[in-house]
Coordinates of C-alpha atoms and ligand atoms in Angstrom, one line a residue:
Chain L
M963 CA -19.6 42.0 -39.5
L964 CA -18.8 45.5 -38.3
K965 CA -15.3 44.4 -37.6
H966 CA -15.0 42.8 -41.0
I967 CA -16.2 46.0 -42.6
K968 CA -13.6 48.0 -40.6
I969 CA -10.6 45.9 -41.5
E970 CA -11.7 45.7 -45.2
A971 CA -12.0 49.4 -45.4
L972 CA -8.7 49.9 -43.5
R973 CA -6.8 47.8 -45.9
M974 CA -8.0 49.6 -49.0
L975 CA -7.4 53.0 -47.5
R976 CA -3.8 51.9 -46.9
N977 CA -3.4 50.8 -50.5
K978 CA -1.5 53.3 -52.6
R979 CA -3.1 52.3 -55.9
Y980 CA -6.5 53.1 -54.4
A981 CA -5.4 56.5 -53.2
V982 CA -4.0 57.4 -56.5
F983 CA -6.7 56.3 -58.9
V984 CA -9.7 56.8 -56.8
V985 CA -8.9 59.9 -54.8
A986 CA -6.1 61.8 -56.4
F987 CA -7.2 61.3 -60.0
P988 CA -10.7 62.7 -59.8
L989 CA -9.8 65.4 -57.5
G990 CA -6.8 66.5 -59.6
F991 CA -8.7 66.4 -62.8
Y992 CA -11.6 68.3 -61.3
L993 CA -9.3 71.1 -60.2
L994 CA -7.5 71.2 -63.6
Y995 CA -10.6 71.1 -65.8
S996 CA -12.7 73.5 -63.7
N997 CA -9.8 76.0 -63.7
L998 CA -9.7 75.7 -67.5
W999 CA -13.4 75.7 -68.4
G1000 CA -15.3 76.1 -65.1
D1001 CA -17.0 79.3 -66.1
Q1002 CA -18.5 78.1 -69.4
V1003 CA -22.2 77.7 -69.2
D1004 CA -24.2 74.9 -70.8
A1005 CA -26.5 76.5 -73.4
T1006 CA -29.6 74.3 -72.8
T1007 CA -29.6 74.0 -69.0
G1008 CA -27.7 77.1 -68.0
V1009 CA -25.6 75.1 -65.6
K1010 CA -22.0 76.1 -65.2
A1011 CA -19.3 73.6 -66.2
S1012 CA -17.8 73.7 -62.8
V1013 CA -21.0 72.0 -61.5
I1014 CA -21.3 69.5 -64.4
L1015 CA -17.6 68.6 -63.9
M1016 CA -18.2 68.1 -60.2
V1017 CA -20.8 65.4 -61.1
S1018 CA -18.6 63.9 -63.8
M1019 CA -15.5 63.6 -61.7
G1020 CA -17.4 62.5 -58.6
A1021 CA -19.1 59.9 -60.7
Y1022 CA -15.7 58.8 -62.1
G1023 CA -14.1 58.6 -58.7
A1024 CA -17.0 56.6 -57.2
L1025 CA -17.2 54.3 -60.2
A1026 CA -13.4 53.7 -60.2
S1027 CA -13.5 53.2 -56.4
S1028 CA -16.2 50.6 -56.5
I1029 CA -14.5 48.5 -59.1
M1030 CA -11.0 48.9 -57.7
S1031 CA -12.0 48.0 -54.2
T1032 CA -13.7 44.8 -55.3
A1033 CA -12.2 43.1 -58.4
V1034 CA -8.5 42.8 -57.7
P1035 CA -8.5 42.5 -53.9
W1036 CA -11.1 39.8 -54.1
A1037 CA -9.3 37.9 -56.9
Q1038 CA -6.2 38.1 -54.7
E1039 CA -7.9 36.8 -51.7
R1040 CA -9.1 33.8 -53.5
E1041 CA -5.6 33.1 -54.9
S1042 CA -3.6 33.8 -51.8
G1043 CA -5.6 31.5 -49.6
W1044 CA -7.2 34.2 -47.4
L1045 CA -10.6 33.1 -48.6
R1046 CA -9.9 29.6 -47.4
Q1047 CA -8.6 30.9 -44.2
L1048 CA -12.0 32.6 -43.7
Q1049 CA -14.0 29.6 -45.0
I1050 CA -12.7 27.6 -42.1
T1051 CA -14.0 30.1 -39.5
P1052 CA -17.7 30.4 -38.6
L1053 CA -18.1 33.4 -41.0
P1054 CA -21.0 32.6 -43.3
S1055 CA -20.4 33.3 -47.0
W1056 CA -23.4 35.5 -47.5
S1057 CA -21.9 37.9 -44.9
F1058 CA -18.7 37.9 -46.9
I1059 CA -20.3 39.2 -50.1
V1060 CA -22.5 41.7 -48.3
T1061 CA -19.5 43.0 -46.5
K1062 CA -17.6 43.4 -49.7
L1063 CA -20.5 45.4 -51.2
V1064 CA -20.9 47.6 -48.2
V1065 CA -17.2 48.3 -47.9
S1066 CA -17.1 49.1 -51.6
M1067 CA -19.9 51.6 -51.2
L1068 CA -18.3 53.2 -48.1
L1069 CA -15.0 53.6 -50.0
T1070 CA -16.7 55.7 -52.7
L1071 CA -17.4 58.4 -50.1
P1072 CA -13.8 59.9 -50.0
A1073 CA -13.9 60.6 -53.8
L1074 CA -17.5 62.0 -53.7
V1075 CA -16.9 64.1 -50.7
L1076 CA -13.5 65.5 -51.8
V1077 CA -14.7 66.4 -55.3
G1078 CA -17.7 68.0 -53.8
L1079 CA -15.7 70.0 -51.3
A1080 CA -13.3 71.1 -54.0
A1081 CA -16.2 72.3 -56.0
V1082 CA -17.6 74.3 -53.2
L1083 CA -14.3 75.7 -51.9
T1084 CA -12.5 76.5 -55.2
Q1085 CA -15.3 77.1 -57.6
G1086 CA -17.9 78.5 -55.2
V1087 CA -20.4 75.9 -56.4
S1088 CA -23.7 76.1 -54.5
L1089 CA -26.9 74.1 -54.8
P1090 CA -30.1 74.1 -52.9
P1091 CA -30.0 71.7 -49.9
G1092 CA -32.5 69.4 -51.5
A1093 CA -30.3 69.0 -54.6
W1094 CA -27.2 68.3 -52.5
A1095 CA -29.1 65.6 -50.6
G1096 CA -30.5 64.1 -53.8
L1097 CA -27.1 64.1 -55.5
V1098 CA -25.3 62.4 -52.6
V1099 CA -27.9 59.7 -52.3
A1100 CA -28.1 59.1 -56.1
M1101 CA -24.3 59.1 -56.6
W1102 CA -23.9 56.8 -53.6
L1103 CA -26.6 54.2 -54.3
G1104 CA -25.8 54.4 -58.0
V1105 CA -22.4 52.7 -57.6
I1106 CA -24.0 49.4 -56.7
P1107 CA -24.0 48.0 -60.2
F1108 CA -20.3 48.8 -60.6
A1109 CA -19.4 47.2 -57.3
A1110 CA -21.3 44.1 -58.4
L1111 CA -19.4 44.1 -61.7
G1112 CA -16.1 44.3 -59.8
L1113 CA -17.1 41.4 -57.5
A1114 CA -18.1 39.4 -60.6
I1115 CA -14.7 40.1 -62.2
G1116 CA -12.9 39.1 -59.0
S1117 CA -14.9 35.9 -58.7
L1118 CA -14.3 34.7 -62.2
T1119 CA -10.7 35.6 -62.9
R1120 CA -7.3 35.4 -61.4
P1121 CA -5.5 38.5 -60.1
D1122 CA -3.4 38.9 -63.2
T1123 CA -6.5 38.9 -65.4
A1124 CA -8.7 40.8 -62.9
Q1125 CA -6.2 43.7 -62.9
P1126 CA -6.5 44.6 -66.6
L1127 CA -10.2 43.8 -66.7
A1128 CA -10.8 46.1 -63.8
M1129 CA -8.8 48.9 -65.5
I1130 CA -10.6 48.4 -68.8
G1131 CA -14.0 48.3 -67.1
M1132 CA -13.2 51.4 -65.0
F1133 CA -11.8 53.5 -67.8
G1134 CA -14.0 52.1 -70.5
L1135 CA -17.1 52.8 -68.5
A1136 CA -15.9 56.3 -67.6
L1137 CA -14.8 57.3 -71.1
L1138 CA -17.6 55.7 -73.1
G1139 CA -20.2 56.8 -70.5
G1140 CA -19.3 60.4 -71.1
L1141 CA -17.6 61.1 -67.8
W1142 CA -14.4 62.4 -69.4
I1143 CA -15.7 63.9 -72.6
P1144 CA -19.2 65.2 -73.0
L1145 CA -21.6 63.1 -75.0
D1146 CA -22.3 65.9 -77.5
I1147 CA -18.8 65.9 -79.0
M1148 CA -18.6 62.1 -79.3
P1149 CA -18.9 60.5 -82.7
E1150 CA -22.3 59.0 -83.4
T1151 CA -21.4 55.3 -82.8
M1152 CA -19.7 56.1 -79.5
R1153 CA -22.7 58.1 -78.4
S1154 CA -25.1 55.2 -79.1
I1155 CA -22.8 52.9 -77.1
A1156 CA -22.7 55.5 -74.3
K1157 CA -26.5 55.7 -74.1
V1158 CA -26.8 52.0 -73.1
L1159 CA -24.0 52.0 -70.5
P1160 CA -24.9 52.2 -66.8
S1161 CA -22.1 54.7 -66.3
N1162 CA -23.9 57.2 -68.6
D1163 CA -27.2 56.6 -66.8
Y1164 CA -25.4 57.1 -63.5
A1165 CA -23.9 60.4 -64.4
T1166 CA -27.0 61.6 -66.2
I1167 CA -29.0 61.3 -63.0
G1168 CA -26.4 63.5 -61.3
W1169 CA -26.4 66.1 -64.1
Q1170 CA -30.1 66.3 -64.1
I1171 CA -30.2 66.8 -60.4
V1172 CA -27.7 69.7 -60.5
A1173 CA -29.7 71.2 -63.4
G1174 CA -32.7 71.2 -61.1
E1175 CA -34.6 68.6 -63.1
T1176 CA -36.1 65.3 -61.8
P1177 CA -34.0 62.4 -63.0
S1178 CA -35.4 61.0 -66.2
A1179 CA -37.2 57.6 -66.1
S1180 CA -34.9 56.2 -68.8
A1181 CA -31.8 56.9 -66.8
V1182 CA -33.3 55.6 -63.6
L1183 CA -34.7 52.5 -65.3
G1184 CA -31.4 52.0 -67.1
I1185 CA -29.3 51.9 -64.0
L1186 CA -31.9 49.8 -62.1
G1187 CA -31.9 47.2 -64.9
W1188 CA -28.1 47.1 -65.0
G1189 CA -28.1 46.9 -61.2
V1190 CA -30.4 43.9 -61.1
A1191 CA -28.6 42.1 -63.9
L1192 CA -25.1 42.8 -62.5
I1193 CA -26.1 41.8 -58.9
A1194 CA -27.5 38.5 -60.2
F1195 CA -24.4 37.9 -62.2
A1196 CA -22.2 38.8 -59.2
I1197 CA -24.1 36.4 -56.9
F1198 CA -23.8 33.6 -59.5
A1199 CA -20.1 34.3 -59.9
F1200 CA -19.5 34.5 -56.2
R1201 CA -21.2 31.2 -55.6
R1202 CA -19.1 29.6 -58.2
A1203 CA -16.0 31.0 -56.6
T1204 CA -16.8 29.9 -53.1
V1205 CA -18.3 26.5 -53.7
R1206 CA -16.5 23.4 -52.5
A1207 CA -14.5 21.7 -55.3
Chain C
M468 CA -17.9 10.4 -29.6
N469 CA -14.9 10.7 -31.8
A470 CA -13.4 14.1 -32.5
I471 CA -12.7 13.0 -36.1
S472 CA -14.1 10.2 -38.0
F473 CA -13.4 9.3 -41.7
S474 CA -15.4 6.4 -43.0
K475 CA -14.5 4.9 -46.4
V476 CA -13.5 8.3 -47.6
T477 CA -12.3 8.5 -51.2
R478 CA -11.3 11.5 -53.3
A479 CA -10.3 11.3 -56.9
Y480 CA -8.8 14.0 -59.1
G481 CA -9.6 12.8 -62.6
D482 CA -8.2 9.3 -62.5
V483 CA -5.7 10.0 -59.6
L484 CA -7.0 8.5 -56.4
A485 CA -5.6 11.1 -53.9
V486 CA -7.3 9.5 -50.9
D487 CA -8.3 5.8 -51.3
G488 CA -10.8 4.4 -48.8
L489 CA -9.7 6.2 -45.7
D490 CA -11.1 4.9 -42.4
L491 CA -9.8 6.7 -39.4
D492 CA -11.3 7.5 -35.9
I493 CA -9.6 9.9 -33.6
P494 CA -11.0 10.2 -30.0
P495 CA -11.0 13.6 -28.4
G496 CA -7.9 14.8 -26.5
R497 CA -5.4 13.1 -28.6
T498 CA -2.5 14.6 -30.7
V499 CA -2.2 12.6 -33.9
A500 CA 0.4 12.9 -36.6
L501 CA -0.5 12.2 -40.2
L502 CA 2.8 11.1 -41.6
G503 CA 3.5 10.6 -45.3
P504 CA 5.7 11.5 -48.2
N505 CA 4.9 14.2 -50.9
G506 CA 1.7 13.4 -52.7
A507 CA 0.5 10.9 -50.1
G508 CA -2.9 12.5 -49.8
K509 CA -2.4 14.3 -46.5
S510 CA -3.6 17.8 -47.6
T511 CA -6.5 16.2 -49.6
A512 CA -7.7 14.4 -46.4
I513 CA -7.3 17.6 -44.3
N514 CA -9.1 19.8 -46.8
M515 CA -12.0 17.4 -46.9
L516 CA -12.1 17.4 -43.2
L517 CA -12.3 21.2 -43.3
G518 CA -15.1 21.1 -45.8
L519 CA -13.0 22.8 -48.4
L520 CA -13.1 19.8 -50.7
R521 CA -16.0 17.4 -51.3
P522 CA -15.2 13.7 -50.9
T523 CA -15.9 11.6 -54.0
S524 CA -17.4 9.0 -51.6
G525 CA -17.6 8.3 -47.9
Q526 CA -18.4 10.3 -44.9
I527 CA -16.6 12.6 -42.5
K528 CA -17.7 13.7 -39.1
I529 CA -16.3 16.1 -36.6
F530 CA -17.6 15.6 -33.1
G531 CA -20.5 13.8 -34.7
E532 CA -21.4 16.6 -37.0
T533 CA -20.7 17.4 -40.7
P534 CA -17.6 19.5 -41.1
E535 CA -19.7 22.5 -42.2
R536 CA -21.7 22.4 -39.0
A537 CA -18.7 21.9 -36.8
I538 CA -17.0 24.9 -38.5
A539 CA -20.0 27.0 -38.2
R540 CA -20.1 26.2 -34.4
G541 CA -16.5 27.4 -34.1
D542 CA -15.2 23.9 -33.1
V543 CA -12.4 23.9 -35.6
G544 CA -9.3 26.0 -36.2
A545 CA -6.7 25.2 -38.8
M546 CA -3.5 26.1 -40.4
L547 CA -3.6 25.2 -44.1
Q548 CA -0.5 24.2 -46.0
E549 CA -0.5 27.4 -48.0
G550 CA -1.9 30.8 -47.4
T551 CA -0.8 34.4 -47.1
L552 CA -2.3 37.2 -45.0
I553 CA -3.7 40.6 -46.1
P554 CA -0.4 42.6 -46.5
E555 CA -2.0 46.0 -45.5
L556 CA -3.3 44.7 -42.1
T557 CA -1.2 44.5 -38.9
V558 CA -0.8 41.3 -37.0
A559 CA -3.1 42.5 -34.2
E560 CA -5.8 43.6 -36.6
T561 CA -5.7 40.3 -38.5
V562 CA -5.8 38.1 -35.3
G563 CA -8.4 40.4 -33.7
F564 CA -10.6 40.1 -36.7
V565 CA -10.5 36.3 -37.0
R566 CA -11.0 35.9 -33.2
S567 CA -14.1 38.0 -33.4
L568 CA -15.7 35.5 -35.8
Y569 CA -15.8 32.8 -33.1
P570 CA -18.4 32.5 -30.4
D571 CA -16.0 32.0 -27.5
P572 CA -12.5 33.0 -28.5
L573 CA -9.2 33.3 -26.5
P574 CA -8.3 36.8 -25.3
L575 CA -6.2 38.6 -27.9
D576 CA -3.2 39.0 -25.5
E577 CA -3.2 35.4 -24.8
I578 CA -3.3 34.4 -28.5
L579 CA -0.4 36.7 -29.3
R580 CA 1.6 35.4 -26.4
M581 CA 1.0 31.8 -27.3
A582 CA 2.1 32.4 -30.9
E583 CA 5.0 34.6 -29.7
L584 CA 3.8 37.6 -31.6
T585 CA 3.4 40.1 -28.8
D586 CA 6.4 42.1 -30.1
L587 CA 5.1 42.0 -33.7
A588 CA 1.5 43.0 -32.9
G589 CA 1.8 46.3 -34.7
R590 CA 3.7 45.1 -37.7
R591 CA 1.9 44.9 -41.1
A592 CA 1.6 41.3 -42.4
G593 CA 3.3 42.3 -45.7
R594 CA 6.5 43.0 -43.7
L595 CA 6.8 39.7 -41.9
S596 CA 9.3 36.9 -42.6
G597 CA 8.2 33.5 -43.7
G598 CA 8.5 32.0 -40.2
Q599 CA 6.7 35.0 -38.6
T600 CA 3.9 34.7 -41.1
Q601 CA 3.6 31.0 -40.1
R602 CA 3.3 32.1 -36.5
V603 CA 0.5 34.5 -37.4
R604 CA -1.3 31.7 -39.2
F605 CA -0.9 29.6 -36.1
A606 CA -2.4 32.4 -34.1
L607 CA -5.4 32.5 -36.4
A608 CA -5.9 28.7 -36.0
I609 CA -6.1 28.9 -32.2
A610 CA -7.8 32.3 -32.0
G611 CA -11.3 30.9 -31.6
A612 CA -10.1 28.4 -28.9
P613 CA -11.3 25.5 -31.1
R614 CA -11.7 22.0 -29.6
L615 CA -10.1 20.6 -32.7
L616 CA -6.9 22.0 -34.1
I617 CA -5.7 20.9 -37.6
L618 CA -2.2 21.8 -38.9
D619 CA -1.0 20.9 -42.4
E620 CA 2.8 20.9 -42.3
P621 CA 2.9 23.8 -39.8
T622 CA 6.6 24.1 -39.3
A623 CA 7.6 24.1 -43.0
A624 CA 9.0 27.6 -43.0
M625 CA 10.6 27.5 -39.5
D626 CA 14.1 27.2 -38.4
V627 CA 15.1 24.6 -35.8
E628 CA 14.7 26.9 -32.8
S629 CA 11.3 28.3 -33.8
R630 CA 10.2 24.7 -34.5
R631 CA 11.0 23.7 -31.0
A632 CA 9.2 26.7 -29.5
F633 CA 6.3 26.1 -31.8
W634 CA 5.8 22.5 -30.6
D635 CA 6.0 23.6 -27.0
N636 CA 3.1 26.0 -27.7
I637 CA 1.1 23.3 -29.4
R638 CA 1.6 21.0 -26.5
A639 CA 0.4 23.7 -24.1
Y640 CA -2.7 24.2 -26.2
A641 CA -3.4 20.4 -26.5
A642 CA -2.8 19.9 -22.8
Q643 CA -6.1 21.6 -22.1
G644 CA -7.9 18.5 -23.4
R645 CA -8.0 19.6 -27.1
T646 CA -7.6 17.4 -30.1
V647 CA -4.8 18.1 -32.5
L648 CA -4.2 16.5 -36.0
F649 CA -1.1 17.5 -37.9
A650 CA 0.4 16.5 -41.2
T651 CA 4.1 16.2 -41.6
H652 CA 6.9 14.6 -43.6
Y653 CA 9.3 14.8 -40.6
L654 CA 9.5 11.5 -38.8
E655 CA 11.1 13.0 -35.8
E656 CA 8.4 15.6 -35.6
A657 CA 5.7 12.9 -35.7
D658 CA 7.6 10.8 -33.1
E659 CA 8.3 13.6 -30.7
N660 CA 5.0 15.5 -30.8
S661 CA 2.2 13.0 -31.1
D662 CA 0.8 10.2 -29.1
R663 CA -0.3 8.4 -32.3
V664 CA 1.2 8.2 -35.8
V665 CA -0.9 7.4 -38.8
V666 CA 1.3 6.7 -41.8
I667 CA -0.3 7.4 -45.1
A668 CA 1.0 6.6 -48.6
R669 CA -0.7 6.8 -52.0
G670 CA -4.0 7.7 -50.2
R671 CA -4.1 4.7 -47.9
I672 CA -3.2 4.1 -44.3
V673 CA -0.2 1.9 -44.2
A674 CA 0.5 1.9 -40.4
D675 CA -1.3 3.3 -37.4
G676 CA 0.0 3.3 -33.8
T677 CA 2.5 4.8 -31.5
A678 CA 5.9 5.6 -33.0
A679 CA 7.3 2.6 -31.1
E680 CA 4.7 0.2 -32.4
I681 CA 5.3 1.4 -35.9
K682 CA 9.0 0.7 -35.6
A683 CA 8.3 -2.8 -34.2
G684 CA 5.7 -3.5 -36.9
V685 CA 8.2 -3.3 -39.7
G686 CA 10.7 -5.7 -38.2
G687 CA 12.0 -3.0 -36.1
Q688 CA 15.5 -4.3 -35.5
T689 CA 18.5 -5.5 -37.5
V690 CA 21.1 -8.2 -36.8
S691 CA 24.2 -7.9 -38.9
F692 CA 27.6 -9.7 -39.1
T693 CA 30.5 -10.1 -41.5
L694 CA 29.6 -12.7 -44.0
G695 CA 32.8 -12.7 -46.2
T696 CA 32.6 -15.4 -48.8
Q697 CA 30.2 -17.6 -46.9
S698 CA 26.8 -18.6 -48.4
V699 CA 23.6 -16.7 -47.6
A700 CA 21.5 -19.8 -48.1
G701 CA 19.1 -20.5 -45.2
L702 CA 19.5 -17.1 -43.5
D703 CA 16.0 -16.0 -44.5
A704 CA 14.6 -19.1 -42.8
L705 CA 16.0 -18.2 -39.3
P706 CA 13.4 -17.4 -36.7
G707 CA 12.1 -13.8 -36.8
V708 CA 13.9 -12.9 -40.0
M709 CA 11.8 -10.9 -42.4
A710 CA 14.4 -9.7 -44.9
V711 CA 18.0 -10.3 -45.8
E712 CA 20.4 -7.8 -47.4
I713 CA 24.0 -8.1 -48.2
T714 CA 26.0 -4.9 -48.3
S715 CA 29.8 -4.8 -48.7
G716 CA 30.4 -8.3 -47.3
R717 CA 28.0 -7.9 -44.4
A718 CA 24.7 -9.7 -44.0
V719 CA 22.0 -7.5 -42.6
L720 CA 18.9 -9.4 -41.2
R721 CA 15.8 -7.4 -40.5
T722 CA 14.1 -9.2 -37.6
S723 CA 11.1 -9.0 -35.4
D724 CA 12.9 -11.0 -32.7
P725 CA 16.6 -10.3 -32.5
D726 CA 17.2 -12.7 -29.6
A727 CA 15.8 -15.7 -31.4
T728 CA 17.6 -14.8 -34.6
V729 CA 21.0 -14.5 -32.9
D730 CA 20.4 -17.7 -30.9
A731 CA 19.6 -19.6 -34.1
L732 CA 22.5 -18.0 -35.9
Y733 CA 25.0 -19.6 -33.5
R734 CA 23.3 -22.9 -32.8
K735 CA 21.5 -23.8 -36.0
T736 CA 24.0 -22.8 -38.6
T737 CA 27.6 -23.6 -39.3
L738 CA 28.5 -20.1 -40.2
D739 CA 31.5 -18.4 -38.7
V740 CA 29.8 -15.3 -37.2
R741 CA 32.1 -12.3 -36.6
G742 CA 31.5 -8.7 -35.9
L743 CA 27.9 -9.2 -34.8
E744 CA 25.8 -6.0 -34.3
I745 CA 22.2 -5.6 -33.2
A746 CA 20.6 -2.3 -34.0
G747 CA 17.1 -0.9 -33.5
A748 CA 15.7 0.4 -36.7
D749 CA 14.9 4.0 -36.5
L750 CA 11.5 5.4 -37.5
E751 CA 13.1 6.6 -40.7
D752 CA 13.7 3.0 -41.8
A753 CA 10.2 2.0 -40.8
F754 CA 8.8 4.9 -42.7
L755 CA 10.7 4.2 -45.9
A756 CA 9.9 0.5 -45.6
L757 CA 6.2 1.3 -45.2
T758 CA 5.8 3.9 -47.8
Q759 CA 7.9 2.3 -50.5
E760 CA 6.3 -1.1 -50.7
S761 CA 3.9 -1.3 -53.7
Ligands
LIG2390 N1 -6.1 20.0 -57.5 C1 -5.6 18.8 -57.9 N2 -5.7 18.3 -59.1 C2 -5.2 17.2 -59.5 N3 -4.5 16.4 -58.7 C3 -4.3 16.8 -57.4 C4 -4.8 18.0 -56.9 N4 -4.4 18.2 -55.7 C5 -3.7 17.1 -55.3 N5 -3.6 16.3 -56.4 C6 -2.9 15.0 -56.4 O1 -3.4 14.2 -55.3 C7 -2.4 13.5 -54.7 C8 -2.3 13.9 -53.2 O2 -2.0 15.2 -53.0 P1 -1.9 15.9 -51.6 O3 -1.7 17.4 -51.8 O4 -3.1 15.5 -50.8 O5 -0.6 15.3 -51.0 P2 0.2 15.6 -49.6 O6 0.3 14.4 -48.9 O7 -0.4 16.7 -48.9 O8 1.6 16.0 -50.2 P3 2.7 17.1 -49.7 O9 3.4 16.5 -48.6 O10 3.5 17.3 -50.9 O11 1.9 18.3 -49.3 C9 -1.1 13.9 -55.4 O12 -0.8 12.8 -56.3 C10 -1.4 15.1 -56.1 O13 -0.7 15.2 -57.3
LIG2391 MG1 0.2 18.6 -48.4

């Protein structure tokens, strides 16, 4: 399994699309936005925009990464015969899905770490050690529902459908979840959609941590609920995709 | 115990019977060719053997176990008819990963050497030619040192020279007491590389034996002579004769016993026999005769 994790991670890191959308995008936008508005201060919490943006862009990068590293590669493996190649080896299929999930989580780290580093180095962001630790753990574990969503997409669709679906899922969740534009300036309907999306819960937990608050129950329960539902859905879809015809 | 055993195996796709009551036992240590035209049911049979497809009815065993258990034990390696690799990974990474999945694999160097990939070890799979990709897929099939090696049209993308080298490698692998089953349309390939040929058409076995037996079994030889304007009546009643054809003034008699046929042709008929020729049917004729009859 370690070897499987290693080669799966290697192949994604060598993939240009992954590098662009998942690493360059969030990092580039963080640098751009924080240079423009980094010094503004949030009226209610008193947190600087450079810190909030760090969470938003880190969340976007992690979310994008977890969907990108699952949906399309997995749909392609089914289509290209690589899945069959592995099905005729002793590799058990539970190990296959667990590996995909673990790799997808590992691959969110470059985006999270780079955005964090950029925040510290260019904007002088500093947080208490406890907040950093909480933030990393929350941002990291919080991607599980999105990875599950990506696996479900990859299990149920062919690569040419998985590609647009993954893009829609990734940008849709990011945009509607308030990662690109703050919730306060959204029209009312969009805001009510945002409130039920796991991407908003995910980022909210991060924003609350950097504001020195404990994550709210509604956000934590929201993402847990989504996580359970999406994991169940992913397992169902994965079974369907790997069962013998 | 047989390496492979199909008993009364049937597989339907809708109302198409791709495999129709297949009974086949292959003892360990043999190299067997599954020979048949397009759509004969070779891949369907192989995919059922590999547990990728479920038989509609019947039972399949590999070394006395279900295919799933045999695969989980690492007894089976296979090259499927289609399949690509992960383009971002190198040859050595891909082969190294697959070998690590088996309990008792061959050393990486040896696999690369046997598949003639040593010089390509560091190349990414996305940059290999079709024939090179095929060799990597062969390497994946033997990586776990499986007792049973299954190859579905393995040489499809190879040129003549690679094909020859490929079969030399398979022979070396099989020589260590392993069992090999391969599907092919190429009669020569079946003849030269197997010790048993199972001919399959429309999902059924239509012949099973050595290449020589199969040739003999379909009236392996022909006796022909210039007929001119003489009558054909009675030719089909001569000893050994199974079929009579007239092509451009020559009578061609397909026979199981050319000596008896020629003898009777001279002694028992009043024909003026000129330009007599006796020819052994090649496997190609045998194959066409077998797979075309309805
Ligand atoms: N997924 C499928 N759905 C419907 N019919 C199928 C399917 N797969 C195969 N068939 C049919 O089953 C029959 C046997 O196909 P199979 O692929 O086993 O043949 P084959 O001997 O491997 O042929 P080839 O030499 O072309 O590879 C064919 O008539 C084919 O059209
Ligand atoms: Mg086939």
